[in-house]
PDB file of C-alpha atoms in Angstrom:
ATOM      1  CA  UNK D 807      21.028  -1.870   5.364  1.00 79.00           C
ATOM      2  CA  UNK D 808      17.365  -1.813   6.391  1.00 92.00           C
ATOM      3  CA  UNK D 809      15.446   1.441   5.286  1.00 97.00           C
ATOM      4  CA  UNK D 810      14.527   3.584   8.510  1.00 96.00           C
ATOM      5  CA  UNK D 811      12.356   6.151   9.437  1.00 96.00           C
ATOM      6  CA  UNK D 812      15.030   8.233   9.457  1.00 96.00           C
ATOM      7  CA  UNK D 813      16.336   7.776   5.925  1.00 97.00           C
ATOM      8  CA  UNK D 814      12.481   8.683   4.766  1.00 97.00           C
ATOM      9  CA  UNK D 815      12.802  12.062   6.685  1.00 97.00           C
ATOM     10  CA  UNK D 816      16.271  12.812   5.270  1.00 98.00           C
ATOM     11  CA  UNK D 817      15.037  12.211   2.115  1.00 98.00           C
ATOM     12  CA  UNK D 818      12.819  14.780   2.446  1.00 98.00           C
ATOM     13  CA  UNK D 819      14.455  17.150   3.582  1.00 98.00           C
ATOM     14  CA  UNK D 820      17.152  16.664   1.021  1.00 98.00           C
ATOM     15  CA  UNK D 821      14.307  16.740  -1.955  1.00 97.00           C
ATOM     16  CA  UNK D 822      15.403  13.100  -2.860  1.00 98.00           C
ATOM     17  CA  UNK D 823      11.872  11.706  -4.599  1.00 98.00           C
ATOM     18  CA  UNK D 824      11.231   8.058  -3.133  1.00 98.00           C
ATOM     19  CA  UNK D 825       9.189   5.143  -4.530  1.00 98.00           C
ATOM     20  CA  UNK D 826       6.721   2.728  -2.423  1.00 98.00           C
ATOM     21  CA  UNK D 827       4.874  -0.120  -3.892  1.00 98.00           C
ATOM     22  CA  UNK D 828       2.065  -2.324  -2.213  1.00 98.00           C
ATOM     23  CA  UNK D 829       3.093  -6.290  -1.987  1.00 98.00           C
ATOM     24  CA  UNK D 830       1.170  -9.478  -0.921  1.00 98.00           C
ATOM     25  CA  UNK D 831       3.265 -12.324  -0.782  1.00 98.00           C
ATOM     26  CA  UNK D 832       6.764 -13.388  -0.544  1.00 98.00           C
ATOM     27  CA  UNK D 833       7.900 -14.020  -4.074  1.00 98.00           C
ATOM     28  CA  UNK D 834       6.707 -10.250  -4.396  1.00 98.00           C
ATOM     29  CA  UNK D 835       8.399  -8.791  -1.631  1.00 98.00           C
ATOM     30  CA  UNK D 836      11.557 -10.268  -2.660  1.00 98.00           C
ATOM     31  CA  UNK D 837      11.430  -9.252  -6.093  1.00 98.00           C
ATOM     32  CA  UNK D 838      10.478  -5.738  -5.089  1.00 98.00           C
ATOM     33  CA  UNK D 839      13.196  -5.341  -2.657  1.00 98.00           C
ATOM     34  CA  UNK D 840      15.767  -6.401  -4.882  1.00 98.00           C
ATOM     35  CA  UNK D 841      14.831  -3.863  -7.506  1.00 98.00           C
ATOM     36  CA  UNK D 842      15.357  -0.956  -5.219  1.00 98.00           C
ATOM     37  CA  UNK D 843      12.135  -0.493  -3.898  1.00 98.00           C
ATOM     38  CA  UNK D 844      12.546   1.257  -0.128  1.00 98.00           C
ATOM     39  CA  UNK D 845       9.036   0.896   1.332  1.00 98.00           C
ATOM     40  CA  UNK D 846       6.599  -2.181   0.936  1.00 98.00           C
ATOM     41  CA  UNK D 847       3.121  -1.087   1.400  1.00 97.00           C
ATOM     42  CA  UNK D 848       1.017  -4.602   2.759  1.00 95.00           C
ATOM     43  CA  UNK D 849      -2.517  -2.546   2.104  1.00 94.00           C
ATOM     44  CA  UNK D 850      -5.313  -3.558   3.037  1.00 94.00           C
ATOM     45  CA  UNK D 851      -5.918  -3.297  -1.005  1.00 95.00           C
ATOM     46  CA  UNK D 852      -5.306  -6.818  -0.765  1.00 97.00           C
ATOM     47  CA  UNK D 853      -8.927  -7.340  -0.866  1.00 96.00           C
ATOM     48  CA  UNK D 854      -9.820  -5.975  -4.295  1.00 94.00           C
ATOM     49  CA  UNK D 855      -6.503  -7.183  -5.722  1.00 97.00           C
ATOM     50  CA  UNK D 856      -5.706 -10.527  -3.843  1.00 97.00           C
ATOM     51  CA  UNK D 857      -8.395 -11.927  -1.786  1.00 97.00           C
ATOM     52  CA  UNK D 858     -11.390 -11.679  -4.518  1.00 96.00           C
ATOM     53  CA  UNK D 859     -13.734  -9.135  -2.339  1.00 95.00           C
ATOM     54  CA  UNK D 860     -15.772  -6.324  -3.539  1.00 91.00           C
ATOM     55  CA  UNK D 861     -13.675  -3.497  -1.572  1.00 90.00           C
ATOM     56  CA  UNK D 862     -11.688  -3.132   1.485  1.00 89.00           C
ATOM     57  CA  UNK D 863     -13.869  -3.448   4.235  1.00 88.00           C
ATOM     58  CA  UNK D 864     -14.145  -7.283   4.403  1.00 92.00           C
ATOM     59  CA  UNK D 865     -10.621  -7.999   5.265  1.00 94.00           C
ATOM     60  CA  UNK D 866      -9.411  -9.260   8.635  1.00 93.00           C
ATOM     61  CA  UNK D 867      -6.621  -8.259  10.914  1.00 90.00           C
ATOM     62  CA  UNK D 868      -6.051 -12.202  10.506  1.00 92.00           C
ATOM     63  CA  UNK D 869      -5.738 -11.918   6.313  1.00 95.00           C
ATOM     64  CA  UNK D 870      -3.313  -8.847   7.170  1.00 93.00           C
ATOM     65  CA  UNK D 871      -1.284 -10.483   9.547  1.00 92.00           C
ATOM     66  CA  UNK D 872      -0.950 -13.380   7.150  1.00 95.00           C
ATOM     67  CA  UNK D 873      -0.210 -11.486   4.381  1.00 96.00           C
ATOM     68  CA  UNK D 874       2.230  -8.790   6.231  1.00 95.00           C
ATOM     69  CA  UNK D 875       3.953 -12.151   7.699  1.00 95.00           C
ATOM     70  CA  UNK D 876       5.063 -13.149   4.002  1.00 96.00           C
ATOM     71  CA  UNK D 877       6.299  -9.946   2.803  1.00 96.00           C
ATOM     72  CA  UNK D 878       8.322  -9.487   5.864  1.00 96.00           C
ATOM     73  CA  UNK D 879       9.999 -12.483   4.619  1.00 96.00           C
ATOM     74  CA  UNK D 880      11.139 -12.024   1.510  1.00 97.00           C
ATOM     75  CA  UNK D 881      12.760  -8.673   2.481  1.00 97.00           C
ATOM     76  CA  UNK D 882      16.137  -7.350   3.316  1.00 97.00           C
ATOM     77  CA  UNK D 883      16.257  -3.907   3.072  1.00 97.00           C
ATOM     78  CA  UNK D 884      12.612  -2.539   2.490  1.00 97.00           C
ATOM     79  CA  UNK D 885      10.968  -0.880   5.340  1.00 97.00           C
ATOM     80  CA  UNK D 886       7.530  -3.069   5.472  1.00 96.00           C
ATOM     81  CA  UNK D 887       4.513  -0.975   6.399  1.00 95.00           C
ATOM     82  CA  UNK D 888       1.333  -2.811   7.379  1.00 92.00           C
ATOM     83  CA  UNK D 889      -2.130  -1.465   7.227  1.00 90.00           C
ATOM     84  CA  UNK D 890      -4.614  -1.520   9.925  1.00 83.00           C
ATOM     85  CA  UNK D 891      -7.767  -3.261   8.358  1.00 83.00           C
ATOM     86  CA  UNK D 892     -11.650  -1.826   8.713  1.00 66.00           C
ATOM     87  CA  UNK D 893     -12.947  -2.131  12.652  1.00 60.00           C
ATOM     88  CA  UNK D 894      -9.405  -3.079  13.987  1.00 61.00           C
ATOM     89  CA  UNK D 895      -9.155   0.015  15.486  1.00 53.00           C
ATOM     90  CA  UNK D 896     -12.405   2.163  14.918  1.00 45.00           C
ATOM     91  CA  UNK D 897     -14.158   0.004  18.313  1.00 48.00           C
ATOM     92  CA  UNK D 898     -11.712   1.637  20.421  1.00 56.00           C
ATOM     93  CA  UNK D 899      -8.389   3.153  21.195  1.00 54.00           C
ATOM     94  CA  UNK D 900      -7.669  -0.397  23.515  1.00 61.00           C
ATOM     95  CA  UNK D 901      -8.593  -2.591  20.382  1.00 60.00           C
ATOM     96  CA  UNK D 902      -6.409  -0.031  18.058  1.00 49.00           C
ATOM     97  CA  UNK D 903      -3.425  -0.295  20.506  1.00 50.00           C
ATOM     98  CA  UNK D 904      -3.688  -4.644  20.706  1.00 53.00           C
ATOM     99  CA  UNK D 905      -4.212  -5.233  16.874  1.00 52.00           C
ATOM    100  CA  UNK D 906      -1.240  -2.373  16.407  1.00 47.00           C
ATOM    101  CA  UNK D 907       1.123  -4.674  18.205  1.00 44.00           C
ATOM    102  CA  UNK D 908       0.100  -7.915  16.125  1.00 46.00           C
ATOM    103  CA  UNK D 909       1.555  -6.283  13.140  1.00 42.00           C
ATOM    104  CA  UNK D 910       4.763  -4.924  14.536  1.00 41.00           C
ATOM    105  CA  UNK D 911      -8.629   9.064  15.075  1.00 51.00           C
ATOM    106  CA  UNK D 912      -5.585  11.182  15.998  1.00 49.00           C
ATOM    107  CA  UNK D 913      -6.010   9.628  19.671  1.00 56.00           C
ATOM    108  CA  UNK D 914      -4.825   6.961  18.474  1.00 63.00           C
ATOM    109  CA  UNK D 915      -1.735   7.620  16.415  1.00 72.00           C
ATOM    110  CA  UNK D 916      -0.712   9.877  19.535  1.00 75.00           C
ATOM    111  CA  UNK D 917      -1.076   6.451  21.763  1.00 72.00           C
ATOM    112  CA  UNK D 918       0.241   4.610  19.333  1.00 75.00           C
ATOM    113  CA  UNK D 919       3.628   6.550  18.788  1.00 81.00           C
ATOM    114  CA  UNK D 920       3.597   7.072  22.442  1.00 82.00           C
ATOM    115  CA  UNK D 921       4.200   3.609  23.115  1.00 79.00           C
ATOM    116  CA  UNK D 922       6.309   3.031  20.255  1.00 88.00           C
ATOM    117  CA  UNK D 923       4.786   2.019  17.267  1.00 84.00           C
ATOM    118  CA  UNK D 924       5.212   4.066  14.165  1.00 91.00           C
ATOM    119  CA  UNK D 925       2.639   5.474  12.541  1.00 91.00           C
ATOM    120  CA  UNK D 926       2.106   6.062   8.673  1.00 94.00           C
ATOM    121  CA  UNK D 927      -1.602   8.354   8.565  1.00 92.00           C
ATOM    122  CA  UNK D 928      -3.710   8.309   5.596  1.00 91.00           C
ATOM    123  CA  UNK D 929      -6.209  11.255   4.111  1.00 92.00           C
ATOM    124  CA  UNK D 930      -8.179  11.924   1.627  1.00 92.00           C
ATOM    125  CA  UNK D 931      -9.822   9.188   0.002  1.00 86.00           C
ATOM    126  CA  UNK D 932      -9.790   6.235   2.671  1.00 75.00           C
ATOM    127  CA  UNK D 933     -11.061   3.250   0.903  1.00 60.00           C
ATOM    128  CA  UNK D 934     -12.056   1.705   4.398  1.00 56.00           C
ATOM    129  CA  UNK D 935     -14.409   4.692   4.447  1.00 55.00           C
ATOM    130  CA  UNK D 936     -16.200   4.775   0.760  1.00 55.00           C
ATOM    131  CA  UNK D 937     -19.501   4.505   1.535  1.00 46.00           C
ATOM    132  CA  UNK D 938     -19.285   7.728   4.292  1.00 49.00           C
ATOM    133  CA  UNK D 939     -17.532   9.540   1.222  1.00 54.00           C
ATOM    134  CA  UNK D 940     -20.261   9.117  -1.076  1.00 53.00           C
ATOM    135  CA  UNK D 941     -17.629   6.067  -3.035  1.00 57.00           C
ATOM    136  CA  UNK D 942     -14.263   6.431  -4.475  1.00 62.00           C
ATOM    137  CA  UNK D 943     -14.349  10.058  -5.489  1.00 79.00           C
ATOM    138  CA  UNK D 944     -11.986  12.598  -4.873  1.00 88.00           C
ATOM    139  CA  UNK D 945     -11.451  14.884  -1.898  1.00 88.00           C
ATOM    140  CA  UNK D 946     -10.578  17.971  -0.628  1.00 90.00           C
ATOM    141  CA  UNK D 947     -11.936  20.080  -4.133  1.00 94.00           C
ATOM    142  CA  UNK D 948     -12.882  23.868  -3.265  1.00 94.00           C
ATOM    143  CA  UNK D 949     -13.574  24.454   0.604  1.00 92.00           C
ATOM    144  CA  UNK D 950     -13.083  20.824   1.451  1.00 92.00           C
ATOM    145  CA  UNK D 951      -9.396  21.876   0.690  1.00 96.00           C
ATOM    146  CA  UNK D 952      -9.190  23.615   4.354  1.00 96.00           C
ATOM    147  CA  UNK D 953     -10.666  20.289   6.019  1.00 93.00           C
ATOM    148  CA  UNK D 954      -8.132  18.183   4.520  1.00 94.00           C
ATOM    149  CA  UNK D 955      -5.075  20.269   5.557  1.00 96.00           C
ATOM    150  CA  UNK D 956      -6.139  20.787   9.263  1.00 95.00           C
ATOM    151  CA  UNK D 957      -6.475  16.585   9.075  1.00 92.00           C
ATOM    152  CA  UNK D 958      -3.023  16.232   7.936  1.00 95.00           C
ATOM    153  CA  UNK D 959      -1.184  19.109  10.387  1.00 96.00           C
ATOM    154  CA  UNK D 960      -3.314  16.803  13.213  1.00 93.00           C
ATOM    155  CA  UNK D 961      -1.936  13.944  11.945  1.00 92.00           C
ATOM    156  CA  UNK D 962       1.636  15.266  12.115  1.00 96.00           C
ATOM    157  CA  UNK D 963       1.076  16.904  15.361  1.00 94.00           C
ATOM    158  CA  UNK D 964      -0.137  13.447  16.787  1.00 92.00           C
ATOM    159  CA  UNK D 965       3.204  11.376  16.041  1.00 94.00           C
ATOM    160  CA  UNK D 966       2.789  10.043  12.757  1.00 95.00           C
ATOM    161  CA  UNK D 967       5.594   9.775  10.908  1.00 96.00           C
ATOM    162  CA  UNK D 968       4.845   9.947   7.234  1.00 97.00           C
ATOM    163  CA  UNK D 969       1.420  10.496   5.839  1.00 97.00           C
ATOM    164  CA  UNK D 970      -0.595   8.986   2.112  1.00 96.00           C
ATOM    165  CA  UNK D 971      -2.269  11.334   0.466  1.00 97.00           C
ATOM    166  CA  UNK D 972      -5.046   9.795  -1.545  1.00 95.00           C
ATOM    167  CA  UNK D 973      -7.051  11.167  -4.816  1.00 94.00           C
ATOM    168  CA  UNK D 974      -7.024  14.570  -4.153  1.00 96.00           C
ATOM    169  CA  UNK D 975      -6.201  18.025  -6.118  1.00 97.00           C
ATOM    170  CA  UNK D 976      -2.577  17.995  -7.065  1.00 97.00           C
ATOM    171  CA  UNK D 977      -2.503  21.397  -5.812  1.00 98.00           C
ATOM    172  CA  UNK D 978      -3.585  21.328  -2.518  1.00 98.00           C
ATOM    173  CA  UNK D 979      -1.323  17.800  -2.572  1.00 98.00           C
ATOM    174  CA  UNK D 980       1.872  20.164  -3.097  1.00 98.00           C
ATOM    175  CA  UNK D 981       0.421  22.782  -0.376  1.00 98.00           C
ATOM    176  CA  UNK D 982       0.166  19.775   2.196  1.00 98.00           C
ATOM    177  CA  UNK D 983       3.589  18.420   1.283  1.00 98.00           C
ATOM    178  CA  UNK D 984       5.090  21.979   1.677  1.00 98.00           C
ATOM    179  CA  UNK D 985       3.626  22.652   4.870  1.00 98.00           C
ATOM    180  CA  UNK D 986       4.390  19.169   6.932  1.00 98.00           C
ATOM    181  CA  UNK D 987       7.930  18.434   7.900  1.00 98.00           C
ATOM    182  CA  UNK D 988       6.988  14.869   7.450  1.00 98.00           C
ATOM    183  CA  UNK D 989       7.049  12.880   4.130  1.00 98.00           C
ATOM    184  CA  UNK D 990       4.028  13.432   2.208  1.00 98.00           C
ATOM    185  CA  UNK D 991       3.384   9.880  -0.354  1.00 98.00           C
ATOM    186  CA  UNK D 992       1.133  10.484  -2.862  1.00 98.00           C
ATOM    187  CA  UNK D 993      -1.238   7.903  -4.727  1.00 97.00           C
ATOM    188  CA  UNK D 994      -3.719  10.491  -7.180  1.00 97.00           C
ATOM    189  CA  UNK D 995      -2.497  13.456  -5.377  1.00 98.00           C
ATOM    190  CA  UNK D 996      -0.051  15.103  -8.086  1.00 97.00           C
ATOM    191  CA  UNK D 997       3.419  15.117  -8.826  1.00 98.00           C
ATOM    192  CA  UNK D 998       4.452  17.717  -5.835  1.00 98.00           C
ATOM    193  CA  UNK D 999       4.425  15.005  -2.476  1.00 98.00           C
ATOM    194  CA  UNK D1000       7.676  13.493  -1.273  1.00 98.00           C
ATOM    195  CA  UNK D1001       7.000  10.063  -2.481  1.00 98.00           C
ATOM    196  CA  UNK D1002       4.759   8.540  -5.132  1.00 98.00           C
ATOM    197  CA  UNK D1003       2.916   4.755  -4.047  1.00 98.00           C
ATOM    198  CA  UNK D1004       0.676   2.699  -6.642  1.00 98.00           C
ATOM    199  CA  UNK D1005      -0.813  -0.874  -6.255  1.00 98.00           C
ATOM    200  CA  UNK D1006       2.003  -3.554  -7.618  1.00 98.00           C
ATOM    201  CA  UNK D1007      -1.558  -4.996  -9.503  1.00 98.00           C
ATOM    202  CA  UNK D1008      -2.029  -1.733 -11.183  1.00 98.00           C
ATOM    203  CA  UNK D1009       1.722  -1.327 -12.183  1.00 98.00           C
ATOM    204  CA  UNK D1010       1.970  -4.717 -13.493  1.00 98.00           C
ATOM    205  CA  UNK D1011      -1.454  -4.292 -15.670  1.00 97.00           C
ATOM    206  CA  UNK D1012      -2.634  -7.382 -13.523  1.00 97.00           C
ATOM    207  CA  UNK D1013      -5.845  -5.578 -13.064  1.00 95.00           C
ATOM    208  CA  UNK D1014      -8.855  -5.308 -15.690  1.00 92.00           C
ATOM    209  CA  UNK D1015      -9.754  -1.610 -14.788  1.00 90.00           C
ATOM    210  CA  UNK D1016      -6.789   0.658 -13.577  1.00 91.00           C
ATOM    211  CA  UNK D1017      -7.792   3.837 -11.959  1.00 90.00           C
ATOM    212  CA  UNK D1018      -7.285   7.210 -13.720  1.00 92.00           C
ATOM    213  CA  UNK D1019      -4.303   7.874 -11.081  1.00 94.00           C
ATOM    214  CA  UNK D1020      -2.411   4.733 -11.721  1.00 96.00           C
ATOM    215  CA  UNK D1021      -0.369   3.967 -14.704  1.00 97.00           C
ATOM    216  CA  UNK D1022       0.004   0.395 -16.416  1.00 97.00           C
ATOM    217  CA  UNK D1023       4.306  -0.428 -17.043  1.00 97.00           C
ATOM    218  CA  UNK D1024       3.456  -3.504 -18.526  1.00 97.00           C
ATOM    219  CA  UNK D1025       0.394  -5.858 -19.444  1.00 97.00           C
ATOM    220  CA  UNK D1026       1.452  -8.927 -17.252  1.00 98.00           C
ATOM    221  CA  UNK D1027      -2.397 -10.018 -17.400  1.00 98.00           C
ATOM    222  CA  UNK D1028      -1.885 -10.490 -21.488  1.00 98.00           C
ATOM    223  CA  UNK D1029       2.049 -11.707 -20.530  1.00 98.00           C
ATOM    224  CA  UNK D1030      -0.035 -14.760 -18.295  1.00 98.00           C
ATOM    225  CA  UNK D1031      -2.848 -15.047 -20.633  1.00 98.00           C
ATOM    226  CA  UNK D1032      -0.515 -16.059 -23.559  1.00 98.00           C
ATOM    227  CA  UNK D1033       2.132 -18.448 -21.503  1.00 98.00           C
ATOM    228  CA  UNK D1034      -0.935 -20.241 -20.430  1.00 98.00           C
ATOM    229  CA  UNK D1035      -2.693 -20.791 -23.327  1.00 98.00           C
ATOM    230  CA  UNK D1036       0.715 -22.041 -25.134  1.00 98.00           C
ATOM    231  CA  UNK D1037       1.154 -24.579 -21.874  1.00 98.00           C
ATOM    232  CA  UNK D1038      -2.472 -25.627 -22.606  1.00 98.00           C
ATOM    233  CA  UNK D1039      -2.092 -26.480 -26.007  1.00 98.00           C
ATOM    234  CA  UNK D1040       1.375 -28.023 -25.555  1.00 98.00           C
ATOM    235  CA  UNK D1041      -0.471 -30.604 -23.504  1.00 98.00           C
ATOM    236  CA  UNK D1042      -3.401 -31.373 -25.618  1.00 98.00           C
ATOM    237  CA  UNK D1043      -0.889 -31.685 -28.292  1.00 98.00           C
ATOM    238  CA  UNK D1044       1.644 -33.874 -25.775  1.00 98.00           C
ATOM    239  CA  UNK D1045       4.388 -31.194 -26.735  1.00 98.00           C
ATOM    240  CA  UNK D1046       5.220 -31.341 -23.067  1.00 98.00           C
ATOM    241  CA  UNK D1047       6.454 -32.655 -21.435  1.00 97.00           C
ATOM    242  CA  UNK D1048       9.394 -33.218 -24.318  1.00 96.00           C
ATOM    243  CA  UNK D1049      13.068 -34.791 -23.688  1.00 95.00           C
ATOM    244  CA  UNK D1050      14.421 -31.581 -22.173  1.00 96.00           C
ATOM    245  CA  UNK D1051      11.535 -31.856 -19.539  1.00 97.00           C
ATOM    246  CA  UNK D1052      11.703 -35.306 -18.382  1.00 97.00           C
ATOM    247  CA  UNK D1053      14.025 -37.388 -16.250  1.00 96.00           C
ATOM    248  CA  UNK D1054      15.856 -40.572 -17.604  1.00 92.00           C
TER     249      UNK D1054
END
């Protein structure tokens, strides 16, 4: 059974914690989903961890649409969540509304889930907005708190129906996720939102540099590094292919 909406608000209002995990590709996806995972994330993160590029801000609605495209296939039960990538919707509420549809400002959730297309809001830090934050620092410390909270009541007013809450105090995380009636996902915003999200490049330890928020399960960079240096040497050596690996 596919994961609704609905499941993620009964969830919450039956204090049942819920995992959600960025994916990029098919092979991902499926694995994910198969392990239990109820919400794939297609960020637009895929341009620091995927594509090669310096932040967020270069990717296309084309790379997300590509990318969204393969995780929706190698899913069965996760609900798939894509994001909307830098200027696909900041031009206007029209080119918000168009580039919406492809994949499936508070103006715009509100048109948005007016016409029918669910919304999941982000606050705090938005990476497709570093450089007008001053870089990837985090928000809503001290009287910045108050700014933050009126931004996610808006949001939840407007239609969305779940919101991220990104590198913030893990207090005023809990006082945001106590106050909205809609599922509150945290990624650096303490241990008192609905749901908890990380990058699946973090998690894995694909990543050189993991941010002070995420936490490494295993070192699959080292795990890669190692089988591929043994394949290299088993062919300089002509180890392999052996019998077992070669047709008579």
């Amino acid at each position: 059974m596919t994961v609704t909406i609905h499941d993620l608000r009964s969830w919450k209002s039956a204090g049942q914690r819920w995992a959600m995990l960025t994916a990029y590709d098919f092979p991902t996806a499926q694995i994910l989903d198969r392990a239990g995972v109820p919400v794939l994330l297609v960020g637009d993160s895929v341009g620091r961890n995927v594509l090669g590029y310096a932040n967020e801000l270069p990717v296309t609605m084309e790379e997300m649409l590509h990318h969204t495209r393969a995780v929706a296939r190698g899913v069965e039960h996760a609900m798939v969540v894509g994001d909307m990538p830098f200027m696909s919707f900041q031009a206007s509420i029209e080119d918000g509304i168009r580039n919406a549809g492809r994949l499936v400002k508070f103006d715009l959730v509100h048109r948005l889930v007016d016409i029918g297309i669910p919304v999941m809001a982000h606050i705090g830090l938005t990476p497709q907005s570093v450089y007008g934050l001053g870089g990837y620092r985090v928000q809503g410390r001290g009287e910045a708190a108050a700014k933050v909270l009126d931004q996610a009541h808006a949001l939840e007013k407007a239609g969305a129906f779940s919101i991220v809450l990104e590198a913030m105090p893990a207090d005023l995380g809990a006082e945001i996720a106590t106050e909205l009636q809609i599922p509150t996902i945290g990624i650096g915003a303490g241990s008192g939102t609905d749901a908890q999200v990380l990058v699946i490049n973090d998690l894995l330890g694909l990543n050189e540099k993991v941010p002070k928020f995420a936490k490494a399960y295993t070192d699959l960079r080292q795990t890669i590094t190692t089988a591929v240096e043994r394949f290299v040497a088993d062919v300089e050596t002509g180890a392999f292919p052996d019998e077992e690996h070669t047709y008579s």
